[in-house]
XYZ file of N, CA and C in Angstrom:
345
model
N 107.676 83.319 106.032
C 107.067 84.249 105.653
C 107.078 84.782 103.913
N 106.018 84.161 103.044
C 106.770 84.727 102.119
C 106.444 86.622 102.058
N 106.251 87.503 102.405
C 106.925 88.626 102.288
C 108.308 88.771 102.675
N 108.681 87.570 102.693
C 110.735 87.686 103.229
C 110.623 87.708 101.167
N 110.299 87.026 100.638
C 110.694 86.992 98.922
C 111.001 87.563 98.697
N 109.890 89.388 99.027
C 110.488 90.663 98.630
C 111.581 91.924 98.937
N 112.436 92.657 97.603
C 113.367 93.381 98.441
C 112.728 94.285 98.499
N 114.327 95.027 99.572
C 113.816 95.488 100.091
C 114.625 96.820 100.022
N 114.430 97.932 98.774
C 114.878 99.009 98.623
C 114.973 100.647 99.353
N 115.822 100.894 99.005
C 115.523 103.111 99.954
C 115.298 103.148 98.447
N 115.612 104.967 99.317
C 116.069 105.430 98.268
C 117.701 105.354 98.194
N 118.622 105.345 98.836
C 120.106 105.333 97.950
C 120.042 104.377 97.093
N 119.397 103.410 96.859
C 119.240 101.779 96.120
C 117.763 101.366 94.877
N 117.372 102.445 95.440
C 116.154 102.835 94.436
C 116.431 102.438 92.958
N 118.325 103.571 92.154
C 118.010 103.428 90.511
C 119.159 102.238 90.860
N 119.723 101.569 91.546
C 120.809 100.253 91.083
C 119.912 99.387 90.796
N 118.939 99.051 91.555
C 117.896 97.950 92.244
C 116.414 98.141 90.866
N 116.071 98.847 90.871
C 115.458 99.277 90.563
C 115.579 100.009 89.438
N 115.660 100.915 88.588
C 115.695 101.716 87.518
C 116.824 101.134 86.358
N 117.798 100.262 86.981
C 118.625 99.675 86.138
C 118.661 98.051 85.601
N 117.572 97.531 86.951
C 117.018 96.336 85.700
C 116.627 96.108 85.140
N 117.118 94.809 84.326
C 116.872 94.660 83.251
C 114.923 93.493 82.920
N 115.794 93.411 84.428
C 113.700 92.434 84.273
C 113.052 93.093 84.973
N 111.433 93.187 84.577
C 111.237 94.565 85.218
C 110.960 94.593 86.766
N 109.950 95.415 87.520
C 110.553 95.502 88.781
C 109.147 95.763 89.359
N 108.446 95.421 90.164
C 107.273 96.206 90.642
C 107.311 96.233 92.317
N 106.984 97.051 92.523
C 107.341 98.354 94.143
C 106.358 98.276 94.670
N 106.123 97.528 95.683
C 104.869 97.718 96.138
C 105.930 99.024 97.590
N 104.494 100.183 97.470
C 105.665 101.694 97.995
C 104.239 101.141 99.625
N 104.321 101.252 101.121
C 104.011 100.324 101.721
C 104.235 101.110 102.813
N 103.425 101.016 103.941
C 104.078 102.052 105.814
C 103.497 100.732 106.176
N 104.095 101.439 107.579
C 104.150 100.149 108.847
C 102.455 100.516 109.513
N 101.480 102.219 108.958
C 100.801 102.426 109.972
C 99.176 101.739 108.792
N 99.893 101.460 107.095
C 98.281 101.416 106.446
C 97.977 100.152 105.796
N 96.327 99.687 107.022
C 95.938 98.371 107.265
C 96.034 97.159 105.562
N 95.767 97.771 104.905
C 95.936 96.571 103.247
C 97.303 96.449 103.485
N 98.625 96.670 104.065
C 100.120 96.568 103.250
C 100.605 95.204 103.403
N 99.650 94.738 104.517
C 100.591 93.195 105.332
C 100.178 92.569 104.150
N 98.836 92.126 104.535
C 97.894 91.735 102.782
C 98.516 91.401 101.481
N 98.829 92.906 102.033
C 99.347 93.205 100.220
C 101.005 92.294 99.933
N 101.553 92.660 100.781
C 103.330 92.320 100.522
C 103.000 90.297 100.650
N 102.374 89.265 101.733
C 102.001 88.651 101.842
C 101.768 88.276 100.267
N 100.379 88.699 99.697
C 100.756 88.463 98.672
C 101.461 88.549 97.209
N 101.925 89.932 97.173
C 102.696 89.770 96.460
C 104.140 88.509 97.147
N 104.734 88.910 98.117
C 105.822 87.659 98.018
C 105.425 86.195 97.732
N 104.396 85.522 97.584
C 103.619 83.886 96.497
C 104.146 84.943 95.356
N 103.227 85.987 94.927
C 103.530 86.181 94.208
C 105.631 86.250 93.473
N 105.915 87.076 93.816
C 107.672 87.182 93.771
C 108.285 86.114 93.225
N 107.125 84.850 94.856
C 108.272 83.082 94.025
C 107.649 82.794 92.601
N 106.679 83.202 92.208
C 106.246 82.669 91.118
C 106.576 82.969 89.693
N 106.693 84.322 89.751
C 107.734 84.942 88.813
C 109.713 85.161 89.390
N 109.652 84.938 89.753
C 111.327 84.009 89.369
C 111.958 84.167 88.058
N 112.921 84.690 88.333
C 113.264 84.998 86.931
C 112.898 85.883 86.168
N 111.829 86.141 85.948
C 110.624 87.276 84.952
C 111.005 88.392 85.766
N 110.804 88.805 86.463
C 110.071 89.934 87.134
C 110.973 89.692 89.213
N 111.166 91.206 89.120
C 111.639 91.446 91.056
C 110.959 91.634 91.553
N 110.699 92.020 92.350
C 109.205 92.233 93.220
C 109.588 93.210 94.180
N 110.004 94.473 94.780
C 110.532 94.983 96.191
C 109.391 95.340 96.439
N 109.747 96.499 97.290
C 108.824 96.629 98.537
C 109.469 98.473 99.208
N 109.348 98.999 99.926
C 109.527 99.824 100.222
C 108.640 101.182 100.598
N 109.893 101.955 102.051
C 109.237 101.493 103.158
C 109.154 103.436 103.000
N 107.760 103.506 102.582
C 107.507 105.407 102.787
C 107.458 106.460 103.438
N 107.481 105.984 104.877
C 108.523 106.594 105.976
C 109.489 106.795 105.950
N 110.469 105.404 105.986
C 111.503 105.649 106.044
C 112.667 106.176 104.235
N 111.915 106.576 103.742
C 112.545 106.690 102.182
C 111.314 108.085 101.093
N 111.497 109.298 101.953
C 110.595 110.355 101.452
C 111.068 110.554 100.003
N 112.185 110.815 99.363
C 112.632 111.209 97.971
C 111.929 110.681 97.566
N 112.625 109.021 97.465
C 110.928 108.666 96.624
C 109.810 108.384 96.043
N 110.174 108.205 97.459
C 107.781 109.045 97.110
C 107.747 109.882 97.199
N 108.005 110.845 97.185
C 107.875 111.696 96.870
C 108.356 112.030 95.339
N 108.713 111.421 94.762
C 108.946 111.361 93.153
C 108.686 111.313 92.379
N 107.862 110.364 92.985
C 107.067 109.104 92.102
C 105.944 108.662 92.239
N 105.224 110.376 93.450
C 103.441 111.169 93.766
C 103.134 109.968 94.276
N 103.662 108.811 95.099
C 102.952 108.160 96.193
C 102.756 108.660 96.824
N 100.663 108.591 97.140
C 99.959 109.514 97.876
C 98.934 108.261 98.931
N 99.572 107.290 98.466
C 98.075 106.714 98.765
C 98.587 105.582 99.381
N 99.150 103.993 100.108
C 99.352 103.230 100.345
C 98.097 102.371 100.469
N 98.083 100.766 99.811
C 99.792 100.436 99.834
C 99.844 101.614 97.961
N 100.600 101.961 96.738
C 100.999 102.136 95.887
C 101.945 100.716 95.471
N 102.286 100.023 93.929
C 102.279 99.251 93.504
C 102.774 99.713 92.232
N 104.055 99.961 91.476
C 104.059 100.983 90.875
C 105.137 99.764 89.914
N 104.732 100.096 88.384
C 106.166 98.353 88.230
C 107.029 99.108 86.180
N 107.876 98.814 86.624
C 109.194 99.591 86.128
C 109.635 98.450 85.116
N 109.302 99.004 84.142
C 110.005 98.642 83.071
C 111.116 99.333 82.316
N 112.340 99.119 82.202
C 113.617 99.748 81.179
C 113.883 101.372 82.196
N 113.732 101.008 83.546
C 113.621 102.412 83.744
C 112.279 103.712 83.750
N 111.072 102.520 83.416
C 109.908 103.900 83.053
C 109.012 103.000 84.053
N 108.200 104.126 84.967
C 106.838 103.146 85.346
C 105.517 102.696 84.038
N 105.378 101.643 84.156
C 104.392 101.672 82.856
C 102.872 101.135 83.654
N 103.136 100.942 84.693
C 101.556 100.625 85.194
C 101.237 100.896 86.432
N 100.616 101.602 87.717
C 100.638 101.598 88.696
C 99.346 101.086 89.034
N 98.995 100.618 90.078
C 98.143 101.189 91.240
C 97.873 100.557 92.711
N 97.041 100.987 92.913
C 96.520 101.530 94.188
C 95.593 101.007 94.950
N 95.763 100.419 96.175
C 95.222 100.651 96.878
C 95.356 98.674 96.840
N 94.002 97.792 98.064
C 94.319 96.465 98.144
C 93.831 95.973 96.595
N 94.165 94.225 96.479
C 93.726 94.285 95.448
C 94.017 92.931 95.385
N 93.414 91.755 94.968
C 93.062 90.881 95.097
C 94.329 89.940 94.035
N 94.777 88.426 94.558
C 95.999 87.971 94.437
C 95.343 88.100 92.449
N 94.380 87.189 92.061
C 94.579 87.313 90.563
C 94.808 88.335 89.672
N 93.622 89.495 89.657
C 94.458 90.799 88.798
C 96.401 91.090 90.029
N 96.213 91.280 90.397
C 97.869 91.613 90.632
C 98.783 90.318 90.122
N 98.166 89.484 90.286
C 99.074 88.779 88.724
C 98.953 88.176 87.504
N 97.921 89.122 87.237
C 97.334 89.313 85.711
C 98.561 91.251 84.986
N 98.181 91.901 86.355
C 99.084 92.692 86.008
C 100.688 92.287 86.043
N 101.459 91.808 86.807
C 102.069 91.492 86.466
C 102.518 90.395 85.061
N 101.705 89.808 84.704
C 101.303 89.003 83.373
C 101.885 89.884 82.787
N 100.879 90.785 82.722
C 100.639 92.225 81.377
C 102.096 92.553 81.278
N 102.859 92.793 82.300
C 103.936 94.097 82.364
C 104.761 92.718 81.650
N 104.891 91.515 81.949
C 105.522 90.886 81.347
C 105.495 90.188 79.943
N 104.733 90.525 79.239
C 103.816 90.637 77.326
C 103.499 91.949 77.521
N 104.119 92.802 76.645
C 103.244 93.677 76.773
C 102.540 94.044 75.219
N 101.320 94.602 74.849
C 101.291 94.946 73.533
C 101.577 94.697 72.659
N 101.603 94.480 71.239
C 101.551 94.294 70.750
C 101.122 94.312 69.569
N 101.363 95.043 68.173
C 100.510 95.984 67.461
C 100.629 94.916 65.911
N 99.753 93.684 65.968
C 100.289 92.829 64.531
C 99.345 94.050 63.172
């Protein structure tokens, strides 16, 4: 299943895996009771394979990891947070098509430069 490509993070591993990552990280905040979370996870699993080596794609179960969920004020599932250098650089709330998610991930790798 494509969502097996997602790295599982927890309250205990979040700082090490996400905040200290040398590459950008997309974190999918999800829940078992969330109907759109399954399809979004499958899409992210496919995208994780496309972005291998350039971006980590992780998932965090909000029910099992309340500290991180509260710290980042996640109230709706799915919520996708893009981190770069330990900081949130983009937020997507709700299910989105694969093309939109791919574009958001691509944008995170190519920050705007004012020339």
